[in-house]
Amino acid sequence: MSTPTGPETLFQARRAKLAALGTVALVPGANLRYFTGLALHPSERPTVAFVRGAALLIVAPELERPQLEAHPDLGASVLTWRDDEGPEGAFRRALGELALAGELGVDASAMRVSELLLLQRLQPGLGVRDCTRDLLRLRARKDEAELLAMRRAAALSEAALEALLAQLEPGLSEREIAARLTNALSAALSEGHAFAPLVQTGPNSALPHGAVSDRRLRAGEPLLIDFGGTCGGYPADITRTFCLGEPPAALRRLYEVVSAANRAAVRAVGPGVPMQEVDRAARRVIAEAGFGERFIHRTGHGLGLEVHESIPQLAEGVLDPLEPGMVMTVEPGVYLPGFGGVRLEDEVLVTETGAELLTHSPHRLQLP
């Protein structure tokens, strides 16, 4: 198992923080990218990186070797396997080198049962422990390079939104609006999409996790858009609600309440603040307006290499304190079946003294 020598790289420094966890197995996904810089994709071919402090041993298919060799500062021992021989030999050699005496730490949210069973078949009696939250805690506080990428992702996403708004007109379907937003993100040089854009019109906007349909936009009804581009592997996550033409009084009232709840939650953010207090700040505004029963989800979630990260989590009962460097969404919403919904989602950074908005698109309901 290779321990790198020479100047410490960013990724070696990150891996060194895992030392207290013993040996940890990482599979393709956010944690592998964060601790190694490798943006490998999960496939039917198993790939596992074993981390022990700064030391790194990677078992991967032979076809991934070019990508591994493109990272000469990785400081890793690499064992590859070909399709005609299968993975067992390489993993058996890796387990021999590791000589595990205790449990193997795993990211239970990402490691597949097939990969775990392979390891346990090759080393009967191998014990594992769930390190998911330990890994997330290390990723929760963003460094300056991460924040730069996240600011750029938010900025290009908002530029794409502005371009889309200039194209909106009654009669466009949700699917057509989503396609135009996808094109606008590409034109803004987004690396990809944080997730498939969610566009909901009229009563469809009352479904927080609905799907894009062929329903056509009409004037005077809600248009909810939840989307994000990416930069440097980091996604944006933004929601805005609009209305083409004059909004009915009920929609305007709903929008004002949700916007006030969003602002109250952002004001509540700061270092040392229990996470549930941010949720309570938003929920209090909505409840006092008489819509408490229609705010049916948490106020926000962590944001980083993954769109949804569970640290921080802005929800009732979460007493963990916010820490400088954490980034989260603040996204209160109210949903009225048969009428529609309003959600306003911003990205917020916890600073040493309070909060900083990473999103700057204004809260505005009415479009010409």
Tab-separated table of C-alpha atoms in Angstrom:
chain	number	residue	atom	x	y	z
A	1	MET	CA	0.000	0.000	0.000
A	2	SER	CA	1.592	3.226	-1.175
A	3	THR	CA	2.246	6.136	1.171
A	4	PRO	CA	3.083	9.248	-0.884
A	5	THR	CA	6.320	11.149	-0.359
A	6	GLY	CA	7.183	14.743	-1.198
A	7	PRO	CA	4.945	17.805	-0.876
A	8	GLU	CA	1.470	17.011	0.387
A	9	THR	CA	-1.274	17.505	-2.187
A	10	LEU	CA	-4.798	18.682	-1.427
A	11	PHE	CA	-6.149	15.158	-1.715
A	12	GLN	CA	-3.404	13.635	0.424
A	13	ALA	CA	-4.209	16.200	3.101
A	14	ARG	CA	-7.871	15.274	2.936
A	15	ARG	CA	-7.092	11.556	3.190
A	16	ALA	CA	-4.850	12.160	6.192
A	17	LYS	CA	-7.967	13.302	8.062
A	18	LEU	CA	-9.325	9.763	7.731
A	19	ALA	CA	-6.516	8.307	9.844
A	20	ALA	CA	-8.712	7.918	12.930
A	21	LEU	CA	-11.105	5.732	10.940
A	22	GLY	CA	-8.514	3.044	10.184
A	23	THR	CA	-8.869	1.537	6.723
A	24	VAL	CA	-11.771	2.925	4.694
A	25	ALA	CA	-13.095	1.580	1.382
A	26	LEU	CA	-14.350	4.181	-1.100
A	27	VAL	CA	-16.261	3.424	-4.286
A	28	PRO	CA	-16.962	5.693	-7.298
A	29	GLY	CA	-19.006	8.683	-6.238
A	30	ALA	CA	-18.682	11.877	-4.252
A	31	ASN	CA	-16.412	10.535	-1.511
A	32	LEU	CA	-13.946	8.995	-3.954
A	33	ARG	CA	-13.800	12.282	-5.854
A	34	TYR	CA	-13.364	14.337	-2.678
A	35	PHE	CA	-10.556	12.252	-1.193
A	36	THR	CA	-8.702	11.316	-4.408
A	37	GLY	CA	-9.800	13.695	-7.182
A	38	LEU	CA	-10.926	10.716	-9.288
A	39	ALA	CA	-14.243	11.221	-11.059
A	40	LEU	CA	-14.867	7.547	-11.820
A	41	HIS	CA	-18.388	6.391	-12.575
A	42	PRO	CA	-19.963	3.330	-10.970
A	43	SER	CA	-20.490	0.443	-13.347
A	44	GLU	CA	-20.935	-3.299	-13.261
A	45	ARG	CA	-17.138	-3.530	-12.916
A	46	PRO	CA	-16.175	-3.068	-9.252
A	47	THR	CA	-13.708	-0.349	-8.318
A	48	VAL	CA	-12.635	0.203	-4.714
A	49	ALA	CA	-10.060	2.594	-3.248
A	50	PHE	CA	-8.713	1.551	0.145
A	51	VAL	CA	-7.552	4.497	2.249
A	52	ARG	CA	-5.431	4.186	5.364
A	53	GLY	CA	-4.462	7.661	6.443
A	54	ALA	CA	-2.688	9.281	3.486
A	55	ALA	CA	-1.880	5.842	1.993
A	56	LEU	CA	-3.980	4.709	-0.954
A	57	LEU	CA	-4.501	1.372	-2.719
A	58	ILE	CA	-6.861	1.260	-5.702
A	59	VAL	CA	-8.361	-1.832	-7.317
A	60	ALA	CA	-9.916	-0.997	-10.682
A	61	PRO	CA	-10.636	-2.453	-14.127
A	62	GLU	CA	-7.735	-2.237	-16.545
A	63	LEU	CA	-9.752	0.143	-18.738
A	64	GLU	CA	-9.560	2.758	-15.947
A	65	ARG	CA	-5.747	2.750	-15.921
A	66	PRO	CA	-5.412	5.753	-18.295
A	67	GLN	CA	-7.491	7.887	-15.955
A	68	LEU	CA	-5.468	6.734	-12.949
A	69	GLU	CA	-2.215	7.495	-14.754
A	70	ALA	CA	-3.528	10.982	-15.568
A	71	HIS	CA	-3.148	11.730	-11.840
A	72	PRO	CA	0.594	11.279	-11.229
A	73	ASP	CA	0.293	13.052	-7.868
A	74	LEU	CA	-2.235	10.493	-6.657
A	75	GLY	CA	0.450	8.619	-4.729
A	76	ALA	CA	-1.447	5.332	-5.010
A	77	SER	CA	-0.664	1.671	-5.417
A	78	VAL	CA	-2.833	0.375	-8.265
A	79	LEU	CA	-4.027	-3.159	-8.952
A	80	THR	CA	-6.023	-3.631	-12.140
A	81	TRP	CA	-7.921	-6.552	-13.601
A	82	ARG	CA	-9.038	-7.456	-17.118
A	83	ASP	CA	-12.488	-8.552	-18.182
A	84	ASP	CA	-11.190	-11.966	-19.231
A	85	GLU	CA	-9.859	-12.689	-15.731
A	86	GLY	CA	-12.426	-11.008	-13.487
A	87	PRO	CA	-11.881	-8.950	-10.352
A	88	GLU	CA	-11.304	-11.616	-7.702
A	89	GLY	CA	-7.547	-12.006	-8.175
A	90	ALA	CA	-6.860	-8.275	-7.888
A	91	PHE	CA	-9.074	-7.920	-4.828
A	92	ARG	CA	-7.474	-10.974	-3.206
A	93	ARG	CA	-4.036	-9.394	-3.665
A	94	ALA	CA	-5.313	-6.112	-2.247
A	95	LEU	CA	-6.714	-7.753	0.866
A	96	GLY	CA	-3.412	-9.559	1.301
A	97	GLU	CA	-1.513	-6.264	1.179
A	98	LEU	CA	-3.941	-4.610	3.558
A	99	ALA	CA	-3.744	-7.410	6.138
A	100	LEU	CA	-6.850	-6.064	7.838
A	101	ALA	CA	-6.853	-6.800	11.549
A	102	GLY	CA	-10.009	-4.852	12.428
A	103	GLU	CA	-13.147	-3.729	10.706
A	104	LEU	CA	-13.200	-2.121	7.285
A	105	GLY	CA	-14.878	1.291	7.164
A	106	VAL	CA	-17.365	1.687	4.331
A	107	ASP	CA	-19.589	4.392	2.916
A	108	ALA	CA	-22.860	2.527	3.389
A	109	SER	CA	-24.734	5.046	1.230
A	110	ALA	CA	-22.579	4.271	-1.818
A	111	MET	CA	-21.026	0.798	-1.533
A	112	ARG	CA	-23.165	-1.807	-3.254
A	113	VAL	CA	-24.043	-5.123	-1.669
A	114	SER	CA	-22.256	-6.889	-4.544
A	115	GLU	CA	-18.969	-5.173	-3.687
A	116	LEU	CA	-19.316	-5.909	0.018
A	117	LEU	CA	-20.143	-9.562	-0.648
A	118	LEU	CA	-17.087	-9.865	-2.927
A	119	LEU	CA	-14.802	-8.612	-0.153
A	120	GLN	CA	-16.394	-10.849	2.465
A	121	ARG	CA	-16.192	-13.871	0.173
A	122	LEU	CA	-12.474	-13.294	-0.308
A	123	GLN	CA	-11.899	-12.614	3.404
A	124	PRO	CA	-14.467	-14.602	5.412
A	125	GLY	CA	-15.352	-12.950	8.685
A	126	LEU	CA	-14.440	-9.486	7.459
A	127	GLY	CA	-16.279	-6.981	9.641
A	128	VAL	CA	-17.424	-3.595	8.428
A	129	ARG	CA	-18.523	-0.383	10.058
A	130	ASP	CA	-20.540	2.463	8.598
A	131	CYS	CA	-18.410	5.584	8.127
A	132	THR	CA	-20.976	7.511	6.084
A	133	ARG	CA	-21.501	10.360	8.552
A	134	ASP	CA	-17.783	10.609	9.350
A	135	LEU	CA	-17.070	11.148	5.659
A	136	LEU	CA	-19.904	13.651	5.281
A	137	ARG	CA	-18.682	15.639	8.289
A	138	LEU	CA	-15.270	16.027	6.669
A	139	ARG	CA	-16.876	17.164	3.421
A	140	ALA	CA	-19.366	19.518	5.072
A	141	ARG	CA	-16.978	22.456	5.558
A	142	LYS	CA	-15.995	23.728	2.136
A	143	ASP	CA	-12.571	25.154	1.314
A	144	GLU	CA	-11.961	28.164	-0.930
A	145	ALA	CA	-11.520	26.084	-4.096
A	146	GLU	CA	-14.852	24.365	-3.485
A	147	LEU	CA	-16.595	27.655	-2.768
A	148	LEU	CA	-15.208	29.162	-5.956
A	149	ALA	CA	-16.686	26.299	-7.982
A	150	MET	CA	-20.013	26.574	-6.148
A	151	ARG	CA	-20.216	30.325	-6.733
A	152	ARG	CA	-19.526	29.786	-10.433
A	153	ALA	CA	-22.138	27.027	-10.646
A	154	ALA	CA	-24.727	29.317	-9.070
A	155	ALA	CA	-23.788	32.253	-11.313
A	156	LEU	CA	-23.971	30.322	-14.577
A	157	SER	CA	-27.252	28.736	-13.473
A	158	GLU	CA	-28.760	32.131	-12.781
A	159	ALA	CA	-27.519	33.412	-16.146
A	160	ALA	CA	-29.258	30.476	-17.810
A	161	LEU	CA	-32.463	31.242	-15.896
A	162	GLU	CA	-32.427	34.842	-17.103
A	163	ALA	CA	-31.989	33.657	-20.666
A	164	LEU	CA	-34.925	31.286	-20.261
A	165	LEU	CA	-37.246	33.924	-18.809
A	166	ALA	CA	-36.829	36.041	-21.941
A	167	GLN	CA	-38.236	33.118	-23.955
A	168	LEU	CA	-41.296	32.299	-21.849
A	169	GLU	CA	-44.787	32.652	-23.250
A	170	PRO	CA	-48.167	31.092	-22.595
A	171	GLY	CA	-48.696	27.824	-24.415
A	172	LEU	CA	-45.239	26.362	-23.874
A	173	SER	CA	-45.347	22.923	-22.274
A	174	GLU	CA	-43.412	22.031	-19.156
A	175	ARG	CA	-41.295	19.736	-21.293
A	176	GLU	CA	-40.543	22.500	-23.790
A	177	ILE	CA	-39.568	24.921	-21.019
A	178	ALA	CA	-37.276	22.296	-19.482
A	179	ALA	CA	-35.621	21.730	-22.861
A	180	ARG	CA	-35.025	25.455	-23.317
A	181	LEU	CA	-33.528	25.657	-19.839
A	182	THR	CA	-31.230	22.739	-20.664
A	183	ASN	CA	-30.058	24.582	-23.774
A	184	ALA	CA	-29.553	27.781	-21.772
A	185	LEU	CA	-27.395	25.946	-19.248
A	186	SER	CA	-25.243	24.576	-22.062
A	187	ALA	CA	-24.912	28.065	-23.534
A	188	ALA	CA	-23.809	29.319	-20.096
A	189	LEU	CA	-21.016	26.700	-20.210
A	190	SER	CA	-22.393	24.475	-17.498
A	191	GLU	CA	-20.486	21.179	-17.343
A	192	GLY	CA	-23.760	19.329	-16.995
A	193	HIS	CA	-26.931	19.279	-14.969
A	194	ALA	CA	-27.164	18.845	-11.222
A	195	PHE	CA	-30.375	16.939	-11.955
A	196	ALA	CA	-33.034	16.950	-14.648
A	197	PRO	CA	-34.709	20.379	-14.492
A	198	LEU	CA	-38.083	20.301	-12.762
A	199	VAL	CA	-40.677	22.542	-14.414
A	200	GLN	CA	-44.209	22.565	-13.009
A	201	THR	CA	-47.137	24.736	-14.032
A	202	GLY	CA	-50.472	25.497	-12.405
A	203	PRO	CA	-51.696	22.776	-10.016
A	204	ASN	CA	-48.684	20.616	-10.857
A	205	SER	CA	-46.551	23.018	-8.812
A	206	ALA	CA	-48.258	21.693	-5.669
A	207	LEU	CA	-46.240	18.455	-6.037
A	208	PRO	CA	-42.815	19.095	-4.414
A	209	HIS	CA	-41.195	16.174	-6.214
A	210	GLY	CA	-43.437	15.870	-9.216
A	211	ALA	CA	-42.349	15.250	-12.794
A	212	VAL	CA	-42.209	17.297	-15.973
A	213	SER	CA	-45.297	16.798	-18.112
A	214	ASP	CA	-46.870	18.009	-21.355
A	215	ARG	CA	-49.145	20.442	-19.506
A	216	ARG	CA	-48.999	23.894	-21.075
A	217	LEU	CA	-48.293	27.139	-19.250
A	218	ARG	CA	-51.130	29.622	-18.873
A	219	ALA	CA	-51.047	33.258	-17.832
A	220	GLY	CA	-51.929	34.024	-14.219
A	221	GLU	CA	-50.829	30.704	-12.718
A	222	PRO	CA	-47.713	29.499	-10.862
A	223	LEU	CA	-44.643	28.363	-12.788
A	224	LEU	CA	-42.155	26.574	-10.520
A	225	ILE	CA	-38.623	25.879	-11.799
A	226	ASP	CA	-36.129	23.806	-9.757
A	227	PHE	CA	-32.776	23.320	-11.481
A	228	GLY	CA	-29.002	23.660	-11.357
A	229	GLY	CA	-25.918	23.611	-13.519
A	230	THR	CA	-22.480	22.380	-12.464
A	231	CYS	CA	-18.916	23.690	-12.324
A	232	GLY	CA	-15.840	21.728	-11.293
A	233	GLY	CA	-18.061	18.826	-10.255
A	234	TYR	CA	-20.099	21.028	-7.890
A	235	PRO	CA	-23.819	21.500	-8.577
A	236	ALA	CA	-26.124	24.430	-8.033
A	237	ASP	CA	-29.622	23.919	-6.638
A	238	ILE	CA	-32.019	26.821	-7.186
A	239	THR	CA	-35.808	27.125	-7.206
A	240	ARG	CA	-37.869	30.092	-8.309
A	241	THR	CA	-41.614	30.495	-8.790
A	242	PHE	CA	-43.049	32.902	-11.373
A	243	CYS	CA	-46.307	33.999	-12.906
A	244	LEU	CA	-46.768	35.246	-16.465
A	245	GLY	CA	-48.918	38.346	-16.295
A	246	GLU	CA	-50.932	39.594	-13.336
A	247	PRO	CA	-50.965	37.054	-10.487
A	248	PRO	CA	-54.251	36.411	-8.692
A	249	ALA	CA	-54.371	37.803	-5.171
A	250	ALA	CA	-54.160	34.318	-3.618
A	251	LEU	CA	-50.944	33.535	-5.478
A	252	ARG	CA	-49.407	36.890	-4.638
A	253	ARG	CA	-50.207	36.350	-0.952
A	254	LEU	CA	-48.703	32.845	-1.018
A	255	TYR	CA	-45.558	34.166	-2.672
A	256	GLU	CA	-45.110	36.937	-0.123
A	257	VAL	CA	-45.380	34.451	2.740
A	258	VAL	CA	-42.827	32.038	1.267
A	259	SER	CA	-40.415	34.841	0.399
A	260	ALA	CA	-40.658	36.163	3.955
A	261	ALA	CA	-40.024	32.657	5.314
A	262	ASN	CA	-36.966	32.317	3.088
A	263	ARG	CA	-35.556	35.627	4.315
A	264	ALA	CA	-36.263	34.737	7.956
A	265	ALA	CA	-34.415	31.445	7.579
A	266	VAL	CA	-31.388	33.104	5.960
A	267	ARG	CA	-31.262	35.649	8.792
A	268	ALA	CA	-31.229	32.782	11.299
A	269	VAL	CA	-28.115	31.173	9.768
A	270	GLY	CA	-24.846	31.600	11.647
A	271	PRO	CA	-22.011	29.670	13.273
A	272	GLY	CA	-23.099	27.749	16.344
A	273	VAL	CA	-26.810	27.966	15.520
A	274	PRO	CA	-28.600	24.611	15.985
A	275	MET	CA	-29.753	23.475	12.563
A	276	GLN	CA	-33.360	23.107	13.655
A	277	GLU	CA	-33.510	26.828	14.484
A	278	VAL	CA	-33.206	27.747	10.813
A	279	ASP	CA	-36.101	25.413	10.031
A	280	ARG	CA	-38.113	26.922	12.861
A	281	ALA	CA	-37.507	30.458	11.609
A	282	ALA	CA	-39.010	29.627	8.212
A	283	ARG	CA	-41.791	27.474	9.630
A	284	ARG	CA	-42.855	30.159	12.094
A	285	VAL	CA	-43.553	32.666	9.313
A	286	ILE	CA	-45.565	30.155	7.312
A	287	ALA	CA	-47.515	28.916	10.324
A	288	GLU	CA	-48.424	32.444	11.401
A	289	ALA	CA	-49.813	33.054	7.914
A	290	GLY	CA	-52.078	30.009	8.287
A	291	PHE	CA	-50.232	27.669	5.914
A	292	GLY	CA	-48.273	25.586	8.434
A	293	GLU	CA	-49.898	22.304	7.417
A	294	ARG	CA	-48.943	22.884	3.787
A	295	PHE	CA	-45.198	23.255	4.425
A	296	ILE	CA	-44.505	19.550	4.151
A	297	HIS	CA	-40.721	19.201	3.977
A	298	ARG	CA	-37.567	20.363	5.750
A	299	THR	CA	-36.296	23.874	5.143
A	300	GLY	CA	-33.036	22.792	3.537
A	301	HIS	CA	-30.210	20.331	3.022
A	302	GLY	CA	-26.467	20.315	2.585
A	303	LEU	CA	-24.962	21.069	-0.810
A	304	GLY	CA	-21.542	20.040	-2.095
A	305	LEU	CA	-20.326	17.451	-4.564
A	306	GLU	CA	-23.804	15.986	-4.217
A	307	VAL	CA	-26.993	17.970	-4.663
A	308	HIS	CA	-28.449	16.524	-1.467
A	309	GLU	CA	-26.050	16.051	1.430
A	310	SER	CA	-27.377	15.215	4.886
A	311	ILE	CA	-24.962	17.524	6.714
A	312	PRO	CA	-26.138	20.157	7.352
A	313	GLN	CA	-29.837	19.325	7.533
A	314	LEU	CA	-32.303	22.084	8.376
A	315	ALA	CA	-35.054	20.133	10.078
A	316	GLU	CA	-36.816	19.896	13.419
A	317	GLY	CA	-34.898	17.779	15.918
A	318	VAL	CA	-31.470	18.344	14.329
A	319	LEU	CA	-29.508	19.994	17.125
A	320	ASP	CA	-26.047	19.894	15.520
A	321	PRO	CA	-24.592	23.402	15.249
A	322	LEU	CA	-23.889	25.090	11.956
A	323	GLU	CA	-20.178	25.623	11.283
A	324	PRO	CA	-18.308	28.114	9.102
A	325	GLY	CA	-17.793	26.707	5.610
A	326	MET	CA	-21.017	24.714	5.514
A	327	VAL	CA	-23.222	25.318	2.482
A	328	MET	CA	-26.918	24.540	2.450
A	329	THR	CA	-30.117	25.274	0.605
A	330	VAL	CA	-32.874	27.321	2.199
A	331	GLU	CA	-36.073	26.344	0.407
A	332	PRO	CA	-39.373	26.874	2.223
A	333	GLY	CA	-42.459	26.066	0.222
A	334	VAL	CA	-46.229	25.996	0.516
A	335	TYR	CA	-48.307	23.630	-1.623
A	336	LEU	CA	-52.075	23.882	-2.112
A	337	PRO	CA	-53.555	20.868	-3.944
A	338	GLY	CA	-55.635	21.859	-6.932
A	339	PHE	CA	-54.235	25.398	-6.933
A	340	GLY	CA	-50.454	25.199	-7.012
A	341	GLY	CA	-47.400	25.827	-4.931
A	342	VAL	CA	-44.608	28.300	-4.286
A	343	ARG	CA	-41.044	27.364	-3.376
A	344	LEU	CA	-38.058	29.703	-3.228
A	345	GLU	CA	-34.670	28.031	-2.874
A	346	ASP	CA	-31.389	29.817	-2.287
A	347	GLU	CA	-27.877	28.593	-1.492
A	348	VAL	CA	-26.396	29.874	1.751
A	349	LEU	CA	-22.834	29.735	3.111
A	350	VAL	CA	-22.196	29.838	6.852
A	351	THR	CA	-19.476	32.414	7.520
A	352	GLU	CA	-17.507	33.241	10.650
A	353	THR	CA	-19.997	35.951	11.512
A	354	GLY	CA	-23.265	34.944	9.869
A	355	ALA	CA	-24.375	33.949	6.399
A	356	GLU	CA	-23.604	34.727	2.762
A	357	LEU	CA	-25.990	34.125	-0.109
A	358	LEU	CA	-24.360	32.303	-3.024
A	359	THR	CA	-27.461	32.848	-5.151
A	360	HIS	CA	-28.465	36.336	-6.234
A	361	SER	CA	-31.451	35.912	-8.532
A	362	PRO	CA	-34.169	38.167	-7.094
A	363	HIS	CA	-37.418	36.918	-5.619
A	364	ARG	CA	-39.897	38.199	-8.205
A	365	LEU	CA	-43.237	36.674	-8.981
A	366	GLN	CA	-44.655	38.575	-11.923
A	367	LEU	CA	-43.132	38.315	-15.378
A	368	PRO	CA	-44.232	40.612	-18.246
